[in-house]
Amino acid sequence: MKIKHCSYLFFRCQSHSAVSLLCCLFLLIAPSFSWSAPALNAVTMTTAANGDQNWSVTIQAMVFMTVITMLPSMLLMMTSFTRIIIVLAIVRQATGLMQAPPAQVLVGLGLFMTFFIMAPVFDRMYADGVKPYLDEQIGVETAIERASIPLHEFMLAQTREKDLTMFSEIAKKGPYKTPAEVPFSVLIPSFVTSELKTAFTIGFLIFIPFLIIDLVVASVLMSMGMMMLSPLIVSMPFKLMLFVLVDGWSMIMGTLASSYYI
């Protein structure tokens, strides 16, 4: 079976975790793999009559290995995962349940929430860049350029202008005439910094009600002279009751999802 069909199936299974230009690069050039013996020893790049470039299997394999190595970092730093997992961790700490939900559950929940939020972006990347290339309508460079636009727009929309300006000055780049001119080398650290600030802001607002319950319980225990009893043990059932009554998980997930669509 030819690799063109394999690469298409691979993209259908993993497209929602392809969140960087390098990953798009592999997905775009994978259809040109060939298992013929002469090609395995060739390290060449040929140019077609229409200007499109085809890379040899050896170069494509190098790109594939690079993508596999960097994919976890790209998934963490170029999607909504950072904001989601930090907020979920703060919620667990605020409720006083240090082991519930387990870390594996939080990471899994963060991943699926990331897929949900990033689905429109990944769909645009596939429709604008990957699908036309698989249909042999455009070349590799054009496909990469088109596929990177939706991800670039998403990250730029969630990045604060202050952070973008700071990293642009550090890199001695800019000013930029249009948002599309902002390079990924400047956009990625700016995006991550903005996500961290937003995540801690949301976490602070979530922490306040639970902190009030802890203060009230501690004051009551102190007034009753029960200083040897830990306030955390007494306040935990009240915090859980409050969290369940207000449907806390639904509110948190809805808030995180809507924060990217406003």
PDB file of C-alpha atoms in Angstrom:
ATOM      1  CA  MET A   1       0.000   0.000   0.000  1.00  0.00           C
ATOM      2  CA  LYS A   2       1.383   3.396  -0.901  1.00  0.00           C
ATOM      3  CA  ILE A   3       2.324   5.867   1.737  1.00  0.00           C
ATOM      4  CA  LYS A   4      -0.038   8.459   0.349  1.00  0.00           C
ATOM      5  CA  HIS A   5      -2.990   6.581   1.768  1.00  0.00           C
ATOM      6  CA  CYS A   6      -1.174   5.902   5.053  1.00  0.00           C
ATOM      7  CA  SER A   7      -0.337   9.554   5.522  1.00  0.00           C
ATOM      8  CA  TYR A   8      -3.955  10.498   4.909  1.00  0.00           C
ATOM      9  CA  LEU A   9      -5.144   8.049   7.576  1.00  0.00           C
ATOM     10  CA  PHE A  10      -2.469   9.305   9.944  1.00  0.00           C
ATOM     11  CA  PHE A  11      -3.660  12.859   9.505  1.00  0.00           C
ATOM     12  CA  ARG A  12      -7.265  11.921  10.150  1.00  0.00           C
ATOM     13  CA  CYS A  13      -6.251  10.306  13.446  1.00  0.00           C
ATOM     14  CA  GLN A  14      -3.738  12.880  14.618  1.00  0.00           C
ATOM     15  CA  SER A  15      -4.731  16.161  12.955  1.00  0.00           C
ATOM     16  CA  HIS A  16      -6.116  17.614  16.176  1.00  0.00           C
ATOM     17  CA  SER A  17      -2.710  17.399  17.793  1.00  0.00           C
ATOM     18  CA  ALA A  18      -0.825  18.917  14.825  1.00  0.00           C
ATOM     19  CA  VAL A  19      -0.381  22.388  16.196  1.00  0.00           C
ATOM     20  CA  SER A  20       2.788  23.720  14.651  1.00  0.00           C
ATOM     21  CA  LEU A  21       4.284  24.522  11.320  1.00  0.00           C
ATOM     22  CA  LEU A  22       6.708  21.593  11.543  1.00  0.00           C
ATOM     23  CA  CYS A  23       3.868  19.171  12.108  1.00  0.00           C
ATOM     24  CA  CYS A  24       2.000  20.638   9.150  1.00  0.00           C
ATOM     25  CA  LEU A  25       5.196  20.290   7.157  1.00  0.00           C
ATOM     26  CA  PHE A  26       5.343  16.551   7.766  1.00  0.00           C
ATOM     27  CA  LEU A  27       1.662  16.070   7.035  1.00  0.00           C
ATOM     28  CA  LEU A  28       2.036  17.980   3.809  1.00  0.00           C
ATOM     29  CA  ILE A  29       5.080  16.144   2.487  1.00  0.00           C
ATOM     30  CA  ALA A  30       4.138  12.673   3.716  1.00  0.00           C
ATOM     31  CA  PRO A  31       2.130  11.808   0.566  1.00  0.00           C
ATOM     32  CA  SER A  32       5.285  11.903  -1.543  1.00  0.00           C
ATOM     33  CA  PHE A  33       6.950   9.048   0.395  1.00  0.00           C
ATOM     34  CA  SER A  34       8.083   6.130  -1.700  1.00  0.00           C
ATOM     35  CA  TRP A  35       9.521   2.819  -0.578  1.00  0.00           C
ATOM     36  CA  SER A  36      11.521   2.158  -3.732  1.00  0.00           C
ATOM     37  CA  ALA A  37      15.118   1.152  -3.053  1.00  0.00           C
ATOM     38  CA  PRO A  38      16.835   3.887  -5.115  1.00  0.00           C
ATOM     39  CA  ALA A  39      14.930   6.593  -3.309  1.00  0.00           C
ATOM     40  CA  LEU A  40      16.059   5.409   0.105  1.00  0.00           C
ATOM     41  CA  ASN A  41      19.641   6.349  -0.693  1.00  0.00           C
ATOM     42  CA  ALA A  42      18.860   9.665  -2.332  1.00  0.00           C
ATOM     43  CA  VAL A  43      19.145  12.987  -0.567  1.00  0.00           C
ATOM     44  CA  THR A  44      17.806  15.257  -3.244  1.00  0.00           C
ATOM     45  CA  MET A  45      15.217  17.936  -3.865  1.00  0.00           C
ATOM     46  CA  THR A  46      13.744  18.126  -7.347  1.00  0.00           C
ATOM     47  CA  THR A  47      11.813  20.989  -8.877  1.00  0.00           C
ATOM     48  CA  ALA A  48       8.837  20.317 -11.125  1.00  0.00           C
ATOM     49  CA  ALA A  49       7.963  22.297 -14.232  1.00  0.00           C
ATOM     50  CA  ASN A  50       5.395  24.369 -12.336  1.00  0.00           C
ATOM     51  CA  GLY A  51       7.930  25.320  -9.649  1.00  0.00           C
ATOM     52  CA  ASP A  52       6.814  22.852  -6.956  1.00  0.00           C
ATOM     53  CA  GLN A  53       9.584  21.119  -5.031  1.00  0.00           C
ATOM     54  CA  ASN A  54       9.636  17.444  -4.060  1.00  0.00           C
ATOM     55  CA  TRP A  55      11.950  16.291  -1.276  1.00  0.00           C
ATOM     56  CA  SER A  56      13.618  12.904  -1.087  1.00  0.00           C
ATOM     57  CA  VAL A  57      12.627  10.252   1.425  1.00  0.00           C
ATOM     58  CA  THR A  58      15.742  10.827   3.529  1.00  0.00           C
ATOM     59  CA  ILE A  59      14.940  14.493   4.050  1.00  0.00           C
ATOM     60  CA  GLN A  60      11.313  13.673   4.781  1.00  0.00           C
ATOM     61  CA  ALA A  61      12.373  11.100   7.391  1.00  0.00           C
ATOM     62  CA  MET A  62      14.538  13.720   9.102  1.00  0.00           C
ATOM     63  CA  VAL A  63      11.601  16.108   9.212  1.00  0.00           C
ATOM     64  CA  PHE A  64       9.373  13.350  10.599  1.00  0.00           C
ATOM     65  CA  MET A  65      11.780  12.561  13.442  1.00  0.00           C
ATOM     66  CA  THR A  66      12.078  16.265  14.279  1.00  0.00           C
ATOM     67  CA  VAL A  67       8.302  16.606  14.404  1.00  0.00           C
ATOM     68  CA  ILE A  68       7.874  13.590  16.694  1.00  0.00           C
ATOM     69  CA  THR A  69      10.470  15.009  19.095  1.00  0.00           C
ATOM     70  CA  MET A  70       8.990  18.499  19.248  1.00  0.00           C
ATOM     71  CA  LEU A  71       5.291  17.604  19.068  1.00  0.00           C
ATOM     72  CA  PRO A  72       4.660  17.487  22.871  1.00  0.00           C
ATOM     73  CA  SER A  73       6.200  20.921  23.356  1.00  0.00           C
ATOM     74  CA  MET A  74       4.238  22.322  20.447  1.00  0.00           C
ATOM     75  CA  LEU A  75       1.003  20.876  21.795  1.00  0.00           C
ATOM     76  CA  LEU A  76       1.640  22.492  25.176  1.00  0.00           C
ATOM     77  CA  MET A  77       2.886  25.870  24.013  1.00  0.00           C
ATOM     78  CA  MET A  78       0.900  26.630  20.851  1.00  0.00           C
ATOM     79  CA  THR A  79      -2.617  25.632  21.887  1.00  0.00           C
ATOM     80  CA  SER A  80      -5.064  26.305  24.707  1.00  0.00           C
ATOM     81  CA  PHE A  81      -3.668  23.440  26.809  1.00  0.00           C
ATOM     82  CA  THR A  82      -1.514  25.653  29.048  1.00  0.00           C
ATOM     83  CA  ARG A  83      -4.404  27.823  30.236  1.00  0.00           C
ATOM     84  CA  ILE A  84      -6.713  24.848  30.788  1.00  0.00           C
ATOM     85  CA  ILE A  85      -4.343  22.656  32.796  1.00  0.00           C
ATOM     86  CA  ILE A  86      -3.264  25.522  35.078  1.00  0.00           C
ATOM     87  CA  VAL A  87      -6.859  26.465  35.874  1.00  0.00           C
ATOM     88  CA  LEU A  88      -7.768  22.835  36.576  1.00  0.00           C
ATOM     89  CA  ALA A  89      -4.775  22.451  38.893  1.00  0.00           C
ATOM     90  CA  ILE A  90      -5.755  25.605  40.807  1.00  0.00           C
ATOM     91  CA  VAL A  91      -9.324  24.324  41.173  1.00  0.00           C
ATOM     92  CA  ARG A  92      -8.082  21.064  42.655  1.00  0.00           C
ATOM     93  CA  GLN A  93      -5.899  22.925  45.122  1.00  0.00           C
ATOM     94  CA  ALA A  94      -8.678  25.356  46.051  1.00  0.00           C
ATOM     95  CA  THR A  95     -11.068  22.551  46.938  1.00  0.00           C
ATOM     96  CA  GLY A  96      -8.437  21.019  49.218  1.00  0.00           C
ATOM     97  CA  LEU A  97      -8.444  17.673  47.401  1.00  0.00           C
ATOM     98  CA  MET A  98      -4.785  17.239  46.557  1.00  0.00           C
ATOM     99  CA  GLN A  99      -5.254  13.832  44.893  1.00  0.00           C
ATOM    100  CA  ALA A 100      -8.732  14.141  43.389  1.00  0.00           C
ATOM    101  CA  PRO A 101      -9.114  14.305  40.491  1.00  0.00           C
ATOM    102  CA  PRO A 102      -5.810  12.518  39.783  1.00  0.00           C
ATOM    103  CA  ALA A 103      -3.206  14.213  37.638  1.00  0.00           C
ATOM    104  CA  GLN A 104      -3.879  11.775  34.792  1.00  0.00           C
ATOM    105  CA  VAL A 105      -7.544  12.780  34.764  1.00  0.00           C
ATOM    106  CA  LEU A 106      -6.691  16.478  34.693  1.00  0.00           C
ATOM    107  CA  VAL A 107      -4.252  16.012  31.818  1.00  0.00           C
ATOM    108  CA  GLY A 108      -6.755  13.923  29.858  1.00  0.00           C
ATOM    109  CA  LEU A 109      -9.486  16.468  30.475  1.00  0.00           C
ATOM    110  CA  GLY A 110      -7.145  19.256  29.416  1.00  0.00           C
ATOM    111  CA  LEU A 111      -6.262  17.448  26.185  1.00  0.00           C
ATOM    112  CA  PHE A 112      -9.852  16.823  25.164  1.00  0.00           C
ATOM    113  CA  MET A 113     -10.811  20.388  26.046  1.00  0.00           C
ATOM    114  CA  THR A 114      -7.893  21.519  23.904  1.00  0.00           C
ATOM    115  CA  PHE A 115      -9.148  19.427  20.978  1.00  0.00           C
ATOM    116  CA  PHE A 116     -12.612  20.943  21.410  1.00  0.00           C
ATOM    117  CA  ILE A 117     -11.352  24.522  21.483  1.00  0.00           C
ATOM    118  CA  MET A 118      -8.804  24.086  18.703  1.00  0.00           C
ATOM    119  CA  ALA A 119     -11.110  22.084  16.389  1.00  0.00           C
ATOM    120  CA  PRO A 120     -12.100  25.098  14.218  1.00  0.00           C
ATOM    121  CA  VAL A 121      -8.429  26.039  13.834  1.00  0.00           C
ATOM    122  CA  PHE A 122      -7.365  22.526  12.865  1.00  0.00           C
ATOM    123  CA  ASP A 123     -10.275  22.218  10.433  1.00  0.00           C
ATOM    124  CA  ARG A 124      -9.196  25.419   8.687  1.00  0.00           C
ATOM    125  CA  MET A 125      -5.584  24.243   8.576  1.00  0.00           C
ATOM    126  CA  TYR A 126      -6.666  21.019   6.910  1.00  0.00           C
ATOM    127  CA  ALA A 127      -9.123  22.634   4.497  1.00  0.00           C
ATOM    128  CA  ASP A 128      -6.851  25.517   3.445  1.00  0.00           C
ATOM    129  CA  GLY A 129      -3.475  23.807   3.306  1.00  0.00           C
ATOM    130  CA  VAL A 130      -3.398  20.039   3.670  1.00  0.00           C
ATOM    131  CA  LYS A 131      -6.393  18.974   1.592  1.00  0.00           C
ATOM    132  CA  PRO A 132      -5.435  21.022  -1.507  1.00  0.00           C
ATOM    133  CA  TYR A 133      -1.952  19.532  -1.302  1.00  0.00           C
ATOM    134  CA  LEU A 134      -3.268  15.984  -0.994  1.00  0.00           C
ATOM    135  CA  ASP A 135      -5.411  16.725  -4.052  1.00  0.00           C
ATOM    136  CA  GLU A 136      -2.239  17.921  -5.847  1.00  0.00           C
ATOM    137  CA  GLN A 137      -3.676  21.384  -6.377  1.00  0.00           C
ATOM    138  CA  ILE A 138      -0.874  23.339  -4.669  1.00  0.00           C
ATOM    139  CA  GLY A 139       2.780  22.817  -3.782  1.00  0.00           C
ATOM    140  CA  VAL A 140       4.462  22.237  -0.440  1.00  0.00           C
ATOM    141  CA  GLU A 141       5.473  25.830   0.263  1.00  0.00           C
ATOM    142  CA  THR A 142       2.030  27.178  -0.576  1.00  0.00           C
ATOM    143  CA  ALA A 143       0.366  24.515   1.555  1.00  0.00           C
ATOM    144  CA  ILE A 144       2.569  25.310   4.558  1.00  0.00           C
ATOM    145  CA  GLU A 145       1.896  29.014   4.207  1.00  0.00           C
ATOM    146  CA  ARG A 146      -1.867  28.508   4.016  1.00  0.00           C
ATOM    147  CA  ALA A 147      -1.964  25.988   6.884  1.00  0.00           C
ATOM    148  CA  SER A 148      -0.027  28.300   9.191  1.00  0.00           C
ATOM    149  CA  ILE A 149      -2.446  31.223   8.817  1.00  0.00           C
ATOM    150  CA  PRO A 150      -5.299  29.878  11.035  1.00  0.00           C
ATOM    151  CA  LEU A 151      -2.898  28.928  13.842  1.00  0.00           C
ATOM    152  CA  HIS A 152      -1.166  32.285  13.586  1.00  0.00           C
ATOM    153  CA  GLU A 153      -4.493  34.126  13.816  1.00  0.00           C
ATOM    154  CA  PHE A 154      -5.590  32.074  16.822  1.00  0.00           C
ATOM    155  CA  MET A 155      -2.408  32.687  18.767  1.00  0.00           C
ATOM    156  CA  LEU A 156      -2.327  36.375  17.882  1.00  0.00           C
ATOM    157  CA  ALA A 157      -5.930  36.856  19.041  1.00  0.00           C
ATOM    158  CA  GLN A 158      -5.038  35.471  22.493  1.00  0.00           C
ATOM    159  CA  THR A 159      -1.802  37.450  22.851  1.00  0.00           C
ATOM    160  CA  ARG A 160      -1.635  40.730  24.741  1.00  0.00           C
ATOM    161  CA  GLU A 161      -0.172  43.651  22.853  1.00  0.00           C
ATOM    162  CA  LYS A 162       2.104  44.437  25.802  1.00  0.00           C
ATOM    163  CA  ASP A 163       3.704  40.992  25.698  1.00  0.00           C
ATOM    164  CA  LEU A 164       4.052  41.113  21.920  1.00  0.00           C
ATOM    165  CA  THR A 165       5.741  44.500  22.094  1.00  0.00           C
ATOM    166  CA  MET A 166       8.133  43.334  24.814  1.00  0.00           C
ATOM    167  CA  PHE A 167       9.380  40.292  22.886  1.00  0.00           C
ATOM    168  CA  SER A 168       9.559  42.281  19.646  1.00  0.00           C
ATOM    169  CA  GLU A 169      11.833  44.823  21.313  1.00  0.00           C
ATOM    170  CA  ILE A 170      13.997  42.074  22.823  1.00  0.00           C
ATOM    171  CA  ALA A 171      14.359  40.418  19.404  1.00  0.00           C
ATOM    172  CA  LYS A 172      14.860  43.820  17.750  1.00  0.00           C
ATOM    173  CA  LYS A 173      12.094  43.150  15.264  1.00  0.00           C
ATOM    174  CA  GLY A 174       9.218  45.291  14.105  1.00  0.00           C
ATOM    175  CA  PRO A 175       7.293  47.469  13.949  1.00  0.00           C
ATOM    176  CA  TYR A 176       4.872  45.362  11.946  1.00  0.00           C
ATOM    177  CA  LYS A 177       2.546  46.898   9.399  1.00  0.00           C
ATOM    178  CA  THR A 178      -0.003  44.098   9.658  1.00  0.00           C
ATOM    179  CA  PRO A 179      -0.625  41.342  12.253  1.00  0.00           C
ATOM    180  CA  ALA A 180       0.274  38.734   9.629  1.00  0.00           C
ATOM    181  CA  GLU A 181       3.866  39.998   9.618  1.00  0.00           C
ATOM    182  CA  VAL A 182       4.492  38.924  13.233  1.00  0.00           C
ATOM    183  CA  PRO A 183       6.881  35.928  13.032  1.00  0.00           C
ATOM    184  CA  PHE A 184       6.295  32.773  15.041  1.00  0.00           C
ATOM    185  CA  SER A 185       9.635  33.292  16.795  1.00  0.00           C
ATOM    186  CA  VAL A 186       8.136  36.351  18.487  1.00  0.00           C
ATOM    187  CA  LEU A 187       4.517  35.211  18.626  1.00  0.00           C
ATOM    188  CA  ILE A 188       5.093  31.915  20.495  1.00  0.00           C
ATOM    189  CA  PRO A 189       6.771  33.339  23.645  1.00  0.00           C
ATOM    190  CA  SER A 190       4.306  36.242  23.649  1.00  0.00           C
ATOM    191  CA  PHE A 191       1.382  33.823  23.397  1.00  0.00           C
ATOM    192  CA  VAL A 192       2.669  31.606  26.232  1.00  0.00           C
ATOM    193  CA  THR A 193       3.237  34.610  28.512  1.00  0.00           C
ATOM    194  CA  SER A 194      -0.270  35.882  27.871  1.00  0.00           C
ATOM    195  CA  GLU A 195      -1.760  32.440  28.476  1.00  0.00           C
ATOM    196  CA  LEU A 196       0.006  32.162  31.834  1.00  0.00           C
ATOM    197  CA  LYS A 197      -1.296  35.528  32.963  1.00  0.00           C
ATOM    198  CA  THR A 198      -4.844  34.730  31.854  1.00  0.00           C
ATOM    199  CA  ALA A 199      -4.750  31.322  33.551  1.00  0.00           C
ATOM    200  CA  PHE A 200      -3.627  32.751  36.889  1.00  0.00           C
ATOM    201  CA  THR A 201      -6.232  35.510  36.646  1.00  0.00           C
ATOM    202  CA  ILE A 202      -9.015  32.964  36.171  1.00  0.00           C
ATOM    203  CA  GLY A 203      -7.558  30.795  38.929  1.00  0.00           C
ATOM    204  CA  PHE A 204      -7.495  33.741  41.348  1.00  0.00           C
ATOM    205  CA  LEU A 205     -11.176  34.467  40.763  1.00  0.00           C
ATOM    206  CA  ILE A 206     -12.031  30.809  41.304  1.00  0.00           C
ATOM    207  CA  PHE A 207      -9.957  30.632  44.483  1.00  0.00           C
ATOM    208  CA  ILE A 208     -11.735  33.511  46.278  1.00  0.00           C
ATOM    209  CA  PRO A 209     -14.998  31.688  47.289  1.00  0.00           C
ATOM    210  CA  PHE A 210     -13.064  28.731  48.680  1.00  0.00           C
ATOM    211  CA  LEU A 211     -10.722  31.050  50.573  1.00  0.00           C
ATOM    212  CA  ILE A 212     -13.713  32.774  52.194  1.00  0.00           C
ATOM    213  CA  ILE A 213     -15.028  29.409  53.396  1.00  0.00           C
ATOM    214  CA  ASP A 214     -11.627  28.573  54.905  1.00  0.00           C
ATOM    215  CA  LEU A 215     -11.526  31.926  56.729  1.00  0.00           C
ATOM    216  CA  VAL A 216     -15.043  31.521  58.107  1.00  0.00           C
ATOM    217  CA  VAL A 217     -14.391  27.973  59.315  1.00  0.00           C
ATOM    218  CA  ALA A 218     -11.070  28.976  60.892  1.00  0.00           C
ATOM    219  CA  SER A 219     -12.725  31.881  62.704  1.00  0.00           C
ATOM    220  CA  VAL A 220     -15.532  29.670  64.050  1.00  0.00           C
ATOM    221  CA  LEU A 221     -13.109  27.028  65.262  1.00  0.00           C
ATOM    222  CA  MET A 222     -10.945  29.671  66.899  1.00  0.00           C
ATOM    223  CA  SER A 223     -13.929  31.200  68.703  1.00  0.00           C
ATOM    224  CA  MET A 224     -14.941  27.733  69.956  1.00  0.00           C
ATOM    225  CA  GLY A 225     -11.459  27.087  71.273  1.00  0.00           C
ATOM    226  CA  MET A 226     -10.902  24.134  68.931  1.00  0.00           C
ATOM    227  CA  MET A 227      -7.439  25.232  67.892  1.00  0.00           C
ATOM    228  CA  MET A 228      -6.111  21.688  67.633  1.00  0.00           C
ATOM    229  CA  LEU A 229      -8.582  20.799  64.875  1.00  0.00           C
ATOM    230  CA  SER A 230      -7.379  21.579  61.351  1.00  0.00           C
ATOM    231  CA  PRO A 231      -9.696  24.063  59.601  1.00  0.00           C
ATOM    232  CA  LEU A 232      -8.969  22.346  56.273  1.00  0.00           C
ATOM    233  CA  ILE A 233     -10.614  19.118  57.416  1.00  0.00           C
ATOM    234  CA  VAL A 234     -13.781  20.927  58.517  1.00  0.00           C
ATOM    235  CA  SER A 235     -13.994  23.265  55.538  1.00  0.00           C
ATOM    236  CA  MET A 236     -13.464  20.611  52.870  1.00  0.00           C
ATOM    237  CA  PRO A 237     -17.055  19.214  52.990  1.00  0.00           C
ATOM    238  CA  PHE A 238     -18.467  22.740  52.773  1.00  0.00           C
ATOM    239  CA  LYS A 239     -16.278  23.584  49.795  1.00  0.00           C
ATOM    240  CA  LEU A 240     -17.268  20.391  48.025  1.00  0.00           C
ATOM    241  CA  MET A 241     -20.937  21.068  48.741  1.00  0.00           C
ATOM    242  CA  LEU A 242     -20.628  24.589  47.321  1.00  0.00           C
ATOM    243  CA  PHE A 243     -18.788  23.311  44.270  1.00  0.00           C
ATOM    244  CA  VAL A 244     -21.444  20.676  43.563  1.00  0.00           C
ATOM    245  CA  LEU A 245     -24.417  22.969  44.195  1.00  0.00           C
ATOM    246  CA  VAL A 246     -23.220  25.599  41.717  1.00  0.00           C
ATOM    247  CA  ASP A 247     -22.285  22.886  39.167  1.00  0.00           C
ATOM    248  CA  GLY A 248     -18.668  23.972  39.373  1.00  0.00           C
ATOM    249  CA  TRP A 249     -17.173  21.728  36.691  1.00  0.00           C
ATOM    250  CA  SER A 250     -19.726  22.842  34.116  1.00  0.00           C
ATOM    251  CA  MET A 251     -19.097  26.496  34.941  1.00  0.00           C
ATOM    252  CA  ILE A 252     -15.324  26.115  34.743  1.00  0.00           C
ATOM    253  CA  MET A 253     -15.370  24.213  31.453  1.00  0.00           C
ATOM    254  CA  GLY A 254     -17.838  26.668  29.951  1.00  0.00           C
ATOM    255  CA  THR A 255     -15.761  29.625  31.089  1.00  0.00           C
ATOM    256  CA  LEU A 256     -12.554  28.183  29.671  1.00  0.00           C
ATOM    257  CA  ALA A 257     -14.164  27.374  26.329  1.00  0.00           C
ATOM    258  CA  SER A 258     -15.942  30.704  26.004  1.00  0.00           C
ATOM    259  CA  SER A 259     -12.778  32.628  26.879  1.00  0.00           C
ATOM    260  CA  TYR A 260     -11.374  31.657  23.459  1.00  0.00           C
ATOM    261  CA  TYR A 261     -14.488  32.502  21.467  1.00  0.00           C
ATOM    262  CA  ILE A 262     -15.166  35.979  22.829  1.00  0.00           C
TER     263      ILE A 262
END
